[in-house]
PDB file of C-alpha atoms in Angstrom:
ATOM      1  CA  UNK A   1      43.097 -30.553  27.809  1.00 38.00           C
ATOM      2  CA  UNK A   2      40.923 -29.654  30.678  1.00 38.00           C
ATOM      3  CA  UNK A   3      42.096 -25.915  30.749  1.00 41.00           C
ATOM      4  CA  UNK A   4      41.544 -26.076  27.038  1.00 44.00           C
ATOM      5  CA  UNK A   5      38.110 -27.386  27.341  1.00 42.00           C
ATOM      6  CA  UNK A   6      36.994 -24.866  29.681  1.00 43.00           C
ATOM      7  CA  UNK A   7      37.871 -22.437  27.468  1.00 39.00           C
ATOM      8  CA  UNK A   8      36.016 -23.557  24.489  1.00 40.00           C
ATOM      9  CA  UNK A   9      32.853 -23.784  26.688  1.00 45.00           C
ATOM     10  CA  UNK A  10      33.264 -20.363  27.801  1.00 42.00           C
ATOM     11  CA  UNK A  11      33.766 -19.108  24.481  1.00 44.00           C
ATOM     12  CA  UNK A  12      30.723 -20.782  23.641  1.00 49.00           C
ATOM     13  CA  UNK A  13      28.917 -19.318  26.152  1.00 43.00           C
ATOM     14  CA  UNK A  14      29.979 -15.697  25.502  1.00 44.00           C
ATOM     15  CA  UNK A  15      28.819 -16.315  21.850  1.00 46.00           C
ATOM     16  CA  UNK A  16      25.752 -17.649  22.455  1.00 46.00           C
ATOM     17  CA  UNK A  17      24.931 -14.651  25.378  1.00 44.00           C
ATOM     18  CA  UNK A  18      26.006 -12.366  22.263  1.00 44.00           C
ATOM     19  CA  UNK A  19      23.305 -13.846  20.166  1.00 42.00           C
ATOM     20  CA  UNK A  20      20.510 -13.351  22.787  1.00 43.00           C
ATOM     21  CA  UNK A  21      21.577  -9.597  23.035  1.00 43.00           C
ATOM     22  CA  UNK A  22      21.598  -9.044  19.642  1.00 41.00           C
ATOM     23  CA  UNK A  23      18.363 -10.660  19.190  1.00 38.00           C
ATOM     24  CA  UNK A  24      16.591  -8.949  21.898  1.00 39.00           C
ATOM     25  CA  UNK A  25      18.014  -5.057  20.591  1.00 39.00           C
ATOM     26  CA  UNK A  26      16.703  -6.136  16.980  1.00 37.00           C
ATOM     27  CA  UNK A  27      13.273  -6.946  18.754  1.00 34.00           C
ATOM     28  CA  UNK A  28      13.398  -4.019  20.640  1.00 35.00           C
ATOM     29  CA  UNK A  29      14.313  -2.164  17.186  1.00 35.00           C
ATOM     30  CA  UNK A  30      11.181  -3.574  15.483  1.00 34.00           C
ATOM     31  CA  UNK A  31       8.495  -2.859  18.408  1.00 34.00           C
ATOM     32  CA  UNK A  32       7.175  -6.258  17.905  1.00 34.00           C
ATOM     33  CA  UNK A  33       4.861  -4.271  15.783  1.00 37.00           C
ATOM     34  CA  UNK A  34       4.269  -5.294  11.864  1.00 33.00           C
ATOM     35  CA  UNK A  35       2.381  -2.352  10.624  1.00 43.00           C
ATOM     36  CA  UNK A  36       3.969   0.425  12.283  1.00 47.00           C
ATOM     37  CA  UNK A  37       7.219   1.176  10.423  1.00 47.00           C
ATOM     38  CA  UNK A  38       5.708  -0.367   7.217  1.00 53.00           C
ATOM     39  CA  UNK A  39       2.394  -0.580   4.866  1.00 62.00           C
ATOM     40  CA  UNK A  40      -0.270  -3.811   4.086  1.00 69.00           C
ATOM     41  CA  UNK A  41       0.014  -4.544   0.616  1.00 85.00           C
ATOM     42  CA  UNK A  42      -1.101  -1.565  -1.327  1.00 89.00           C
ATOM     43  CA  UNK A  43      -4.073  -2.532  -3.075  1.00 90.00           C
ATOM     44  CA  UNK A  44      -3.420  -3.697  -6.763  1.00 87.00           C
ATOM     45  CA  UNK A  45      -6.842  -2.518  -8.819  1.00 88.00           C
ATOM     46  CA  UNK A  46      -5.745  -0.492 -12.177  1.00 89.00           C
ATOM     47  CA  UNK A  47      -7.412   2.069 -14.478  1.00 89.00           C
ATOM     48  CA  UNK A  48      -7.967   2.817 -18.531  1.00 90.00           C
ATOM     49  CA  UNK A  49      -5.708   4.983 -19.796  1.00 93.00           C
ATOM     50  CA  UNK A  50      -7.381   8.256 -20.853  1.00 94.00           C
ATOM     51  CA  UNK A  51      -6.924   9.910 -24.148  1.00 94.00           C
ATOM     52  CA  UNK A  52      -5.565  12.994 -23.445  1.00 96.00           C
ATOM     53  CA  UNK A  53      -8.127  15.806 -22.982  1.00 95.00           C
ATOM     54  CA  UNK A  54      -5.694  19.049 -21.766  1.00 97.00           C
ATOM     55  CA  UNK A  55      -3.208  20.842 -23.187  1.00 97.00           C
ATOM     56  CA  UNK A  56      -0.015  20.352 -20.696  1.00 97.00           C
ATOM     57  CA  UNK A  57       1.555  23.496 -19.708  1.00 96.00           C
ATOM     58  CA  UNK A  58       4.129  25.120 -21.651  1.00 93.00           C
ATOM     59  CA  UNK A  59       6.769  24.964 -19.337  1.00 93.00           C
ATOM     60  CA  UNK A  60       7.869  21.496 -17.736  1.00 97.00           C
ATOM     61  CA  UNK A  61      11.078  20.784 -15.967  1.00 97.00           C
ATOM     62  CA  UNK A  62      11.554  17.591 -17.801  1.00 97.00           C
ATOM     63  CA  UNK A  63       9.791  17.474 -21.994  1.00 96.00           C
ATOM     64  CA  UNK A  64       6.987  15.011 -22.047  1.00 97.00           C
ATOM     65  CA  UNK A  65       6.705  14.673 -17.975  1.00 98.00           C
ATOM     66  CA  UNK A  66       4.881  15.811 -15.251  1.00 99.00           C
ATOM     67  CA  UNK A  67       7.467  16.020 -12.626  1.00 99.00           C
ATOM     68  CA  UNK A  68       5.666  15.713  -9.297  1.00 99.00           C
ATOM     69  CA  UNK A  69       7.607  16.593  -5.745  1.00 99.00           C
ATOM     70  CA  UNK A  70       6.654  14.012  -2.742  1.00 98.00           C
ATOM     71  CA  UNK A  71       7.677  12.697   0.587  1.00 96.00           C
ATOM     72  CA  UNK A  72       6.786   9.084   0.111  1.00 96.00           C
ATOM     73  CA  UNK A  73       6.574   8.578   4.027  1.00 91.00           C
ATOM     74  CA  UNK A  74       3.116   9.471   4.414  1.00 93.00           C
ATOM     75  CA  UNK A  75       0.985   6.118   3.771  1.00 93.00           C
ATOM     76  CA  UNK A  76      -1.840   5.471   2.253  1.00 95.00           C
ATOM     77  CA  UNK A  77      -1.207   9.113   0.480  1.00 97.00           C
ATOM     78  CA  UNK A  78       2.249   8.406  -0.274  1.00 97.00           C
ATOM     79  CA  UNK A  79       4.796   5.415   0.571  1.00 96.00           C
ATOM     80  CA  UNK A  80       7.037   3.219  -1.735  1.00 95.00           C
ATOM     81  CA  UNK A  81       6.038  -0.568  -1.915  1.00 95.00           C
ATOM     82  CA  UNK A  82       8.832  -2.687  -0.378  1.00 92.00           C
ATOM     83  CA  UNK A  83       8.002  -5.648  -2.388  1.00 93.00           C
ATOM     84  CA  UNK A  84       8.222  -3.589  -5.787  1.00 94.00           C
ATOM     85  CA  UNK A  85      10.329  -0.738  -4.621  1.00 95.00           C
ATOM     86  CA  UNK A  86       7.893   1.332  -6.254  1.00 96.00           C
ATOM     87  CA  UNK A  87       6.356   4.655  -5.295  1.00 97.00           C
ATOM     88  CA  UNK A  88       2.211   3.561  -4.503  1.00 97.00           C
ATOM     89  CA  UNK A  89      -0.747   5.336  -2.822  1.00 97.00           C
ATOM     90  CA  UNK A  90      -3.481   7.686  -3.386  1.00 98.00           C
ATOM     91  CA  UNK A  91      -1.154  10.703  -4.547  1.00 98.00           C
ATOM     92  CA  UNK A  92       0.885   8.345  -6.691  1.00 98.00           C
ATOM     93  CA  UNK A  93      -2.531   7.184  -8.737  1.00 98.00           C
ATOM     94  CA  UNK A  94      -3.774  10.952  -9.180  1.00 98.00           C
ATOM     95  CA  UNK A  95      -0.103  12.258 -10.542  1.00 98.00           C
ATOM     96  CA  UNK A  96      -0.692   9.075 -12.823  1.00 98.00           C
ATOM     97  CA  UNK A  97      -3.980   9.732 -14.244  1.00 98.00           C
ATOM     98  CA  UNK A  98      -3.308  13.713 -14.274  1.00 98.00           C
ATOM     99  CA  UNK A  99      -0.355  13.434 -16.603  1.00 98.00           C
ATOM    100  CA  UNK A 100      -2.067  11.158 -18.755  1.00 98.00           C
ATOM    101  CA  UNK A 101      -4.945  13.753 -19.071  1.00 98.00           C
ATOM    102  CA  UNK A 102      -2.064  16.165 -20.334  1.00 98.00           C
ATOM    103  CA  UNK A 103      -0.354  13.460 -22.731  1.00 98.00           C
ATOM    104  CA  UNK A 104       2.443  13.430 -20.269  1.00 98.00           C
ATOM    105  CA  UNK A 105       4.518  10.968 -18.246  1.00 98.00           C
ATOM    106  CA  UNK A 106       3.994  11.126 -14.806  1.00 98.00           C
ATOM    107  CA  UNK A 107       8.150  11.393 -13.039  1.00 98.00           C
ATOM    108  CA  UNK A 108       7.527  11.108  -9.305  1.00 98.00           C
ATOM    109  CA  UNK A 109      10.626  12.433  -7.169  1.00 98.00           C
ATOM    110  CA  UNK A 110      11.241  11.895  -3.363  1.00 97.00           C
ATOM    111  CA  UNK A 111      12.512  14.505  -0.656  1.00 95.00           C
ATOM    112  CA  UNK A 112      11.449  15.193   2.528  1.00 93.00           C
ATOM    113  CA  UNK A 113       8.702  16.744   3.406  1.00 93.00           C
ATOM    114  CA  UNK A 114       9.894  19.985   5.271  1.00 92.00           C
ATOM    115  CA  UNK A 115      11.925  20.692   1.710  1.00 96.00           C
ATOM    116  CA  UNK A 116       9.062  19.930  -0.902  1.00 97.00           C
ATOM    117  CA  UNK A 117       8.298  23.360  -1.157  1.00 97.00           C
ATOM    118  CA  UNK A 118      11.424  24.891  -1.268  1.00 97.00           C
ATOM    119  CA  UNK A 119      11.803  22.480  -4.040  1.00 98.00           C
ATOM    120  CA  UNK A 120       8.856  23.456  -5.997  1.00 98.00           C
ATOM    121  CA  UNK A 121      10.111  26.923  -5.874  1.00 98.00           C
ATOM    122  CA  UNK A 122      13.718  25.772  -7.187  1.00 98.00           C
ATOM    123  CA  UNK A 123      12.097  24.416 -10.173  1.00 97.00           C
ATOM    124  CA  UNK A 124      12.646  20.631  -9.528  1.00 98.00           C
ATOM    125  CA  UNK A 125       9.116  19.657  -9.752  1.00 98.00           C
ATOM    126  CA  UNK A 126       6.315  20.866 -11.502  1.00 99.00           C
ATOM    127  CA  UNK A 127       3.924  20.517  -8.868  1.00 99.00           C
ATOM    128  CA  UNK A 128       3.696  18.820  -5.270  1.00 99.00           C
ATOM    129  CA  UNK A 129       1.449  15.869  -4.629  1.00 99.00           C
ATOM    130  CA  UNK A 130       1.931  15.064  -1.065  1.00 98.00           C
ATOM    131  CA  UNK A 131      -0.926  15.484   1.453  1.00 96.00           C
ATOM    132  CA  UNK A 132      -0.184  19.262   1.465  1.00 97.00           C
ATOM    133  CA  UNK A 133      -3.075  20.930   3.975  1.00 94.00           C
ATOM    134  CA  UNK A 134      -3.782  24.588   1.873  1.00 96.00           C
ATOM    135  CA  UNK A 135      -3.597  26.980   4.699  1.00 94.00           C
ATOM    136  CA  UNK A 136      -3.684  30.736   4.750  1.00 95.00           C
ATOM    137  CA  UNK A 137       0.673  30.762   5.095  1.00 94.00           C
ATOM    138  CA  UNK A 138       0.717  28.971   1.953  1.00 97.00           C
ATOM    139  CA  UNK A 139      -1.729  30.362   0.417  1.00 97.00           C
ATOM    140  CA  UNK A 140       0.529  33.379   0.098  1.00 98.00           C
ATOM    141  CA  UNK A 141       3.255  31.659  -1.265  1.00 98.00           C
ATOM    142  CA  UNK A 142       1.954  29.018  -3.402  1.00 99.00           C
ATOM    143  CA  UNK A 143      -1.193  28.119  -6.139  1.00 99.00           C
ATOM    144  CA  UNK A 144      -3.346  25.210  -5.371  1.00 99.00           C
ATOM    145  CA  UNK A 145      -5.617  22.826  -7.058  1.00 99.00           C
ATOM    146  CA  UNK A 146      -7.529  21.205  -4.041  1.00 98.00           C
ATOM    147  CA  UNK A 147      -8.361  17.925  -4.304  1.00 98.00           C
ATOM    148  CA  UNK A 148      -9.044  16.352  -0.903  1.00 97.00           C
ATOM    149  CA  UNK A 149     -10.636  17.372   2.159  1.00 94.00           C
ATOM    150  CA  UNK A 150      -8.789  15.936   5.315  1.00 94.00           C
ATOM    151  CA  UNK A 151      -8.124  17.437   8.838  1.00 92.00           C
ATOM    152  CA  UNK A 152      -6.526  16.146  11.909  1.00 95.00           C
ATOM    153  CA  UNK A 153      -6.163  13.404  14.638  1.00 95.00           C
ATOM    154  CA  UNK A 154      -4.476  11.013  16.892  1.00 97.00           C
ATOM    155  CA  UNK A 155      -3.481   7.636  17.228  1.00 97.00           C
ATOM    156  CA  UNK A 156      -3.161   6.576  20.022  1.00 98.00           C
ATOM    157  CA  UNK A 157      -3.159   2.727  22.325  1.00 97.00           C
ATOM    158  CA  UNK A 158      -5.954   0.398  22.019  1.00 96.00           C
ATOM    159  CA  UNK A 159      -8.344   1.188  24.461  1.00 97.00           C
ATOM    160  CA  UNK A 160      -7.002   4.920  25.206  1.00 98.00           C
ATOM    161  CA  UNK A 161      -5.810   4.181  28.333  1.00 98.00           C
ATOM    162  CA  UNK A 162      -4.525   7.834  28.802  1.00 98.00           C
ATOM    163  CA  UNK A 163      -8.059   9.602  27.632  1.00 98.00           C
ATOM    164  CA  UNK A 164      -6.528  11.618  24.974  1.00 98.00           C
ATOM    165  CA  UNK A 165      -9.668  13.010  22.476  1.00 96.00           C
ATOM    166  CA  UNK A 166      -8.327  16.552  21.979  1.00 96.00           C
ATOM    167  CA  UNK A 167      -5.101  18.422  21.775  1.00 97.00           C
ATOM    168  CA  UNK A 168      -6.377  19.818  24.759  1.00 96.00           C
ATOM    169  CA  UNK A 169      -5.801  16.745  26.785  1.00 98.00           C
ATOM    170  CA  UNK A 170      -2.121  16.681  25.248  1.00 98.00           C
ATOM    171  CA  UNK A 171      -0.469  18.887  28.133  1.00 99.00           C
ATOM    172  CA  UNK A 172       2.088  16.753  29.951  1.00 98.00           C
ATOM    173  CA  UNK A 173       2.479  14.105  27.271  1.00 99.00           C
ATOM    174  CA  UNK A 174       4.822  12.668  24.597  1.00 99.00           C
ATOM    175  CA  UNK A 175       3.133  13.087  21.635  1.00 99.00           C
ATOM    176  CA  UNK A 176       4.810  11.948  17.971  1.00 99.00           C
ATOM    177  CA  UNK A 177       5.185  14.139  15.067  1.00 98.00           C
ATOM    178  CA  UNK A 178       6.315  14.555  11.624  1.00 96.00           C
ATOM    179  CA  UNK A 179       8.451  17.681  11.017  1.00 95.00           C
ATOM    180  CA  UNK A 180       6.932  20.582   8.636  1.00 93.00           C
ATOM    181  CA  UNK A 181       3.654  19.732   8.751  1.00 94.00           C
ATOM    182  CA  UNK A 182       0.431  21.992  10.237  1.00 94.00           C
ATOM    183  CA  UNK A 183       0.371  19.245  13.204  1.00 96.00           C
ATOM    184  CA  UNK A 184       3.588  20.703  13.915  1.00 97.00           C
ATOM    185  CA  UNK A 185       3.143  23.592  13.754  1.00 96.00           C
ATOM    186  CA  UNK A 186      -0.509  23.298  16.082  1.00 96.00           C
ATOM    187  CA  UNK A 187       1.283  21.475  18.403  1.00 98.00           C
ATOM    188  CA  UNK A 188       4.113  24.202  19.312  1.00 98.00           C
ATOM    189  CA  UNK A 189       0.999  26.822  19.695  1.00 97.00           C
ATOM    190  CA  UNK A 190      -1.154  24.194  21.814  1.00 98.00           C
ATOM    191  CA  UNK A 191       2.387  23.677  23.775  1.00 98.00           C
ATOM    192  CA  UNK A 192       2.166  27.334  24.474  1.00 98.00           C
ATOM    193  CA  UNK A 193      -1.236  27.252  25.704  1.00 98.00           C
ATOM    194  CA  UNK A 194      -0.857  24.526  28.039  1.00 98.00           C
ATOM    195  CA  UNK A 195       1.879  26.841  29.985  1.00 98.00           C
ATOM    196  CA  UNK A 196      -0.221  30.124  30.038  1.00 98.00           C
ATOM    197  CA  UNK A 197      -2.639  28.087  31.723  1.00 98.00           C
ATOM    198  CA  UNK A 198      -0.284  26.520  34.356  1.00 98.00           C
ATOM    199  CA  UNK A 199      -0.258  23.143  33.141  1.00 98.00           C
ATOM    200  CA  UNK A 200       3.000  21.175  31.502  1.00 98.00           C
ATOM    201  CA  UNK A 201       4.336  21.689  27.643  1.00 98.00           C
ATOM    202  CA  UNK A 202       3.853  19.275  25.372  1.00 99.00           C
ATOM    203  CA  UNK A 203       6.753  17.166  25.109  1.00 98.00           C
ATOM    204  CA  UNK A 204       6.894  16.670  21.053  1.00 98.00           C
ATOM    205  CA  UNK A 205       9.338  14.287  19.336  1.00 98.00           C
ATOM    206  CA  UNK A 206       9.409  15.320  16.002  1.00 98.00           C
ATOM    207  CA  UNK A 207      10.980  13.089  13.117  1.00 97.00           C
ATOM    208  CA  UNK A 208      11.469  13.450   9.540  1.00 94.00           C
ATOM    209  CA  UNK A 209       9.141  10.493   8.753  1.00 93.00           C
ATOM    210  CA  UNK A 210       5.718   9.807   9.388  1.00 94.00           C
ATOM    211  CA  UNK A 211       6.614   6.262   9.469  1.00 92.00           C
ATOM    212  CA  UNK A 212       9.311   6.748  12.054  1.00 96.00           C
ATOM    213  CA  UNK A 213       6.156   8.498  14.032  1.00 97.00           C
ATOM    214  CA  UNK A 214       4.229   5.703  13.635  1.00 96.00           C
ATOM    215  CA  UNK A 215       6.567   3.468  15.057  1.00 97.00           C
ATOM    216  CA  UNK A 216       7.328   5.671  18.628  1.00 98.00           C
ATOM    217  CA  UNK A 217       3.839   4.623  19.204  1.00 98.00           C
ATOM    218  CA  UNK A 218       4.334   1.092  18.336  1.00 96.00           C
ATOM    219  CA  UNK A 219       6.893   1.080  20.838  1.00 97.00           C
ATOM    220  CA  UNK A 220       5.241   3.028  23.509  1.00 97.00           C
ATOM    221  CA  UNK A 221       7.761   5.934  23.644  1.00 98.00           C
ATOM    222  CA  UNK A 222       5.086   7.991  22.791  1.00 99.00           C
ATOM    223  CA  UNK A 223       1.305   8.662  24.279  1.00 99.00           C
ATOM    224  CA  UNK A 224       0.084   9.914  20.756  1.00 99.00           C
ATOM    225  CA  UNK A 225       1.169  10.841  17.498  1.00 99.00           C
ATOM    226  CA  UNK A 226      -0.699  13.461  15.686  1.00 98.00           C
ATOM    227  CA  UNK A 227      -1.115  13.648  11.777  1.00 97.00           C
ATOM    228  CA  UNK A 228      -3.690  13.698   9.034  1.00 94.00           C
ATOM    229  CA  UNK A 229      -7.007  11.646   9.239  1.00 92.00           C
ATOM    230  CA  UNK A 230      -6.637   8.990   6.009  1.00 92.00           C
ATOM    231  CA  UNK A 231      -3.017   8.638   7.632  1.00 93.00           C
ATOM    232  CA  UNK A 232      -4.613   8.141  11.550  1.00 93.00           C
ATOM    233  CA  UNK A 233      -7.542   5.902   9.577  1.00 90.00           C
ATOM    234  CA  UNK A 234      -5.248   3.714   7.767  1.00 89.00           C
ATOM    235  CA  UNK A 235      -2.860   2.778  10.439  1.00 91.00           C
ATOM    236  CA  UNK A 236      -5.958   1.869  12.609  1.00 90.00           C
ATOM    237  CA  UNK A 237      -7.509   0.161   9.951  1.00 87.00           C
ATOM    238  CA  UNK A 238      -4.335  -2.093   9.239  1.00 87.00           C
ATOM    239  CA  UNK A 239      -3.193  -2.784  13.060  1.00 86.00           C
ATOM    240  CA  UNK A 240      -6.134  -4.248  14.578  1.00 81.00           C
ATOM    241  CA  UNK A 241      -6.018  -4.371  18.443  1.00 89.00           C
ATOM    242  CA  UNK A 242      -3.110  -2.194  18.670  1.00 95.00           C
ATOM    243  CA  UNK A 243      -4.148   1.301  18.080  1.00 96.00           C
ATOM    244  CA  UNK A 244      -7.399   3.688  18.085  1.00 94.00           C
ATOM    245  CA  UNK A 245      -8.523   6.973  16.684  1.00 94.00           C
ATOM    246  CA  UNK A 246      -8.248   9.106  19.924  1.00 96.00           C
ATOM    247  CA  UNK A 247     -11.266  12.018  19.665  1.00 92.00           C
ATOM    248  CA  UNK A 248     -12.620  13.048  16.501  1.00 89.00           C
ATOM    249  CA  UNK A 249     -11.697  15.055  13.440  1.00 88.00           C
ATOM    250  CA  UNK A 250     -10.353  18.856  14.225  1.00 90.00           C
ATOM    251  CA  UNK A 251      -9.267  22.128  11.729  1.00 91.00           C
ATOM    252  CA  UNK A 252     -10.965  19.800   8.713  1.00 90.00           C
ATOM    253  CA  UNK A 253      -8.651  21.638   5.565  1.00 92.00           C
ATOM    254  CA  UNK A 254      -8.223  20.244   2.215  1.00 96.00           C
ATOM    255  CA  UNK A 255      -5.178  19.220   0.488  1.00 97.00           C
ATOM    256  CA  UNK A 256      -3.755  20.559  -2.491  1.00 99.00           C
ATOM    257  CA  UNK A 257      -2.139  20.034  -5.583  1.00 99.00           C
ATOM    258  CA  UNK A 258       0.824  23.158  -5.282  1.00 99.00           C
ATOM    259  CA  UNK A 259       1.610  25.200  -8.094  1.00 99.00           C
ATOM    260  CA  UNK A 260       4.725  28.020  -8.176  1.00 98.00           C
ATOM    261  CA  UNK A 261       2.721  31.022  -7.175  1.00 98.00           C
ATOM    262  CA  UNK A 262       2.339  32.791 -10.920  1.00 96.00           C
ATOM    263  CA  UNK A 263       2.649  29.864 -12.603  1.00 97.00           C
ATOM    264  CA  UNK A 264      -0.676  30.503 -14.437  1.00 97.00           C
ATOM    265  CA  UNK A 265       0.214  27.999 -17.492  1.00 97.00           C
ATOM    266  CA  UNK A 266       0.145  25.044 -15.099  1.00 98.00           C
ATOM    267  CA  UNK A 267      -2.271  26.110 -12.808  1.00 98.00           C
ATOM    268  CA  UNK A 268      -4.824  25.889 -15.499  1.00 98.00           C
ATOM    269  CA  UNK A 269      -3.223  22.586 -16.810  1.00 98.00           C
ATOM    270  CA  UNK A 270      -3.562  20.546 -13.285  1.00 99.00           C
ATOM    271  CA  UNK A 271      -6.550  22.315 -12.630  1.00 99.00           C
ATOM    272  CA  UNK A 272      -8.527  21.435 -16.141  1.00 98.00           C
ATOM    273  CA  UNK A 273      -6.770  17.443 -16.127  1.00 98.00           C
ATOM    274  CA  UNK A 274      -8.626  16.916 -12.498  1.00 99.00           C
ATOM    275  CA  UNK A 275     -12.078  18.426 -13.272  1.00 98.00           C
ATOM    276  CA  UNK A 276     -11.392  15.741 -16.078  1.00 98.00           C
ATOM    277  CA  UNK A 277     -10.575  12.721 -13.852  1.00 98.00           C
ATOM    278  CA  UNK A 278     -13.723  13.780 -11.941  1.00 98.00           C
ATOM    279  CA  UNK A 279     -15.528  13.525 -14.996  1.00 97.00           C
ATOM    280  CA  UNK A 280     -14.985  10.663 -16.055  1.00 96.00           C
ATOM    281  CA  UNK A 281     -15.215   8.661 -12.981  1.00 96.00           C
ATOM    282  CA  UNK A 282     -11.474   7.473 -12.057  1.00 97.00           C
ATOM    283  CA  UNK A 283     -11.767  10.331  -8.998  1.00 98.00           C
ATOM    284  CA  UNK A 284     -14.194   8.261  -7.736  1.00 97.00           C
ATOM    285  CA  UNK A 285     -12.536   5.013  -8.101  1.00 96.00           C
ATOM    286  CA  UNK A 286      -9.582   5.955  -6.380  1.00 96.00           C
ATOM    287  CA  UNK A 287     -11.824   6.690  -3.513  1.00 94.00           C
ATOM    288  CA  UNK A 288     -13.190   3.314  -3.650  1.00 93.00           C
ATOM    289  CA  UNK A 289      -8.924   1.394  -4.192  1.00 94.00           C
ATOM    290  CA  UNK A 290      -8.051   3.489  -1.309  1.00 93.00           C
ATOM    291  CA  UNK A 291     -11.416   2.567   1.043  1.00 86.00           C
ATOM    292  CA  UNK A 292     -11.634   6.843   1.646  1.00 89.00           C
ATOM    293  CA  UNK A 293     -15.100   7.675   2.443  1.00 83.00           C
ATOM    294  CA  UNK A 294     -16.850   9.893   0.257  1.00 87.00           C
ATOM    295  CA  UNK A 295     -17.370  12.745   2.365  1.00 84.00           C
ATOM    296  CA  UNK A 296     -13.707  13.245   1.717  1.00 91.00           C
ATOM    297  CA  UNK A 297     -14.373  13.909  -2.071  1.00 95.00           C
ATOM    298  CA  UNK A 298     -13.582  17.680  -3.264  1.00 95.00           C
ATOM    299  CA  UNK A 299     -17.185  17.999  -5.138  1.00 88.00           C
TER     300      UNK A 299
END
């Protein structure tokens, strides 16, 4: 009995010193951090339907829909709502009130964000709504409907213990960033610099999700992500204490609503259905469900 005994205690105590483990990886998984892998509650205000003021376009991937392309990673532009399961944000509410301006449906569908265009030129979407910065490289291979003037920034600690205002000041640190975007793409080139001029590379961890970004900096593996403004403003806004907006604003570019290059038909469409939600004032009260500032307005 007393051999048995033993025994059970240590099996006990191997059990229990498996709980603790697995506790402490999950907490380690999480970053202790309740914003930075996930959104606040999206705000819940709702708009009129419009009558429909704009002929669609004559060609649509799906009859009767406005199929919109979008990485649904990117919040407040972009994100699904874990409580509904439902795709939410700023993008999300201007694909809404667009197709309705048309008399169509608006069908959102997800992929990643370094395949959205690709995808747009295969013909599964329509158009892309996803925080798309129009640049000159795209400009060359794709229409555009701008409809939101952002640039870029970084997140980084409370207090910005490091000193990081500029890409500048990046040289020699782990910086966070989603894959295909112009951050990307600006930080390979500022990367570059930093070497000409003696000092270290950036060392960039990029990731397929801006969430996933997010989250390296909630559990310090990073000194900075770098990404869009509203996206930097929002996840300062909703983690109080945690992070700050390191610097200011740089290469201010708008987004834009992308259109097959050619595609005339809908380029008109998307173009005449916005200059009608300007007009009639749900433009401006998305600004106001989202808490953008109006200086971020395409006039």
């Amino acid at each position: 009995m007393l051999v048995n005994s033993h025994r059970y205690n240590l099996w006990r105590l191997l059990a229990a010193l498996l709980c603790m483990l697995l506790l402490a990886a999950a907490m380690s998984a999480c970053g202790g951090n309740p914003g930075g892998g996930s959104a606040a509650n999206p705000p819940t205000t709702t708009f009129p339907k419009p009558a429909a003021t704009v002929a669609p376009p004559s060609s649509l991937v799906a009859s009767g829909n406005l199929t919109v392309g979008t990485d649904p990673s990117y919040i407040p532009m972009e994100y699904i709502d874990t409580a509904t399961n439902k795709f939410v944000g700023f993008d999300i509410d201007l694909s809404d009130v667009l197709a309705q301006h048309m008399g169509l449906n608006s069908a959102v569908k997800r992929t990643g964000f370094d395949t959205l265009l690709d995808d747009l030129s295969n013909k599964r979407f329509d158009v892309v709504i996803s925080a798309v910065t129009i640049n000159d490289a795209r400009k060359a291979k794709f229409d555009f409907v701008p409809y939101f003037r952002a640039g870029e920034s970084l997140l980084v600690q409370k207090g910005n213990p490091l000193k990081l205002k500029a890409v500048t000041d990046l040289c020699g640190h782990k910086v966070g960033v989603q894959t295909g975007t112009v951050e990307n793409t600006d930080l390979v080139a500022a990367s570059k610099t930093c070497q000409q001029n003696g000092k270290p590379a950036i060392d960039q961890t990029v990731l397929q999700s801006q969430t996933d970004v997010i989250q390296l900096l909630a559990n310090r593996r990073v000194d900075a992500t770098f990404q869009d403004s509203p996206v930097t403003d929002y996840y300062n806004k909703v983690n109080p204490g945690q992070f700050e907006v390191g610097g200011t604003l740089t290469n201010a570019a708008p987004y834009g609503i992308v259109v097959r290059k050619g595609d005339t038909n809908t380029l008109q469409a998307v173009d005449a259905a916005f200059k009608a939600v300007q007009k009639d004032g749900t433009y401006n009260k998305l600004f106001e469900k989202w808490s953008f500032s109006p200086e971020q307005k395409i006039s």
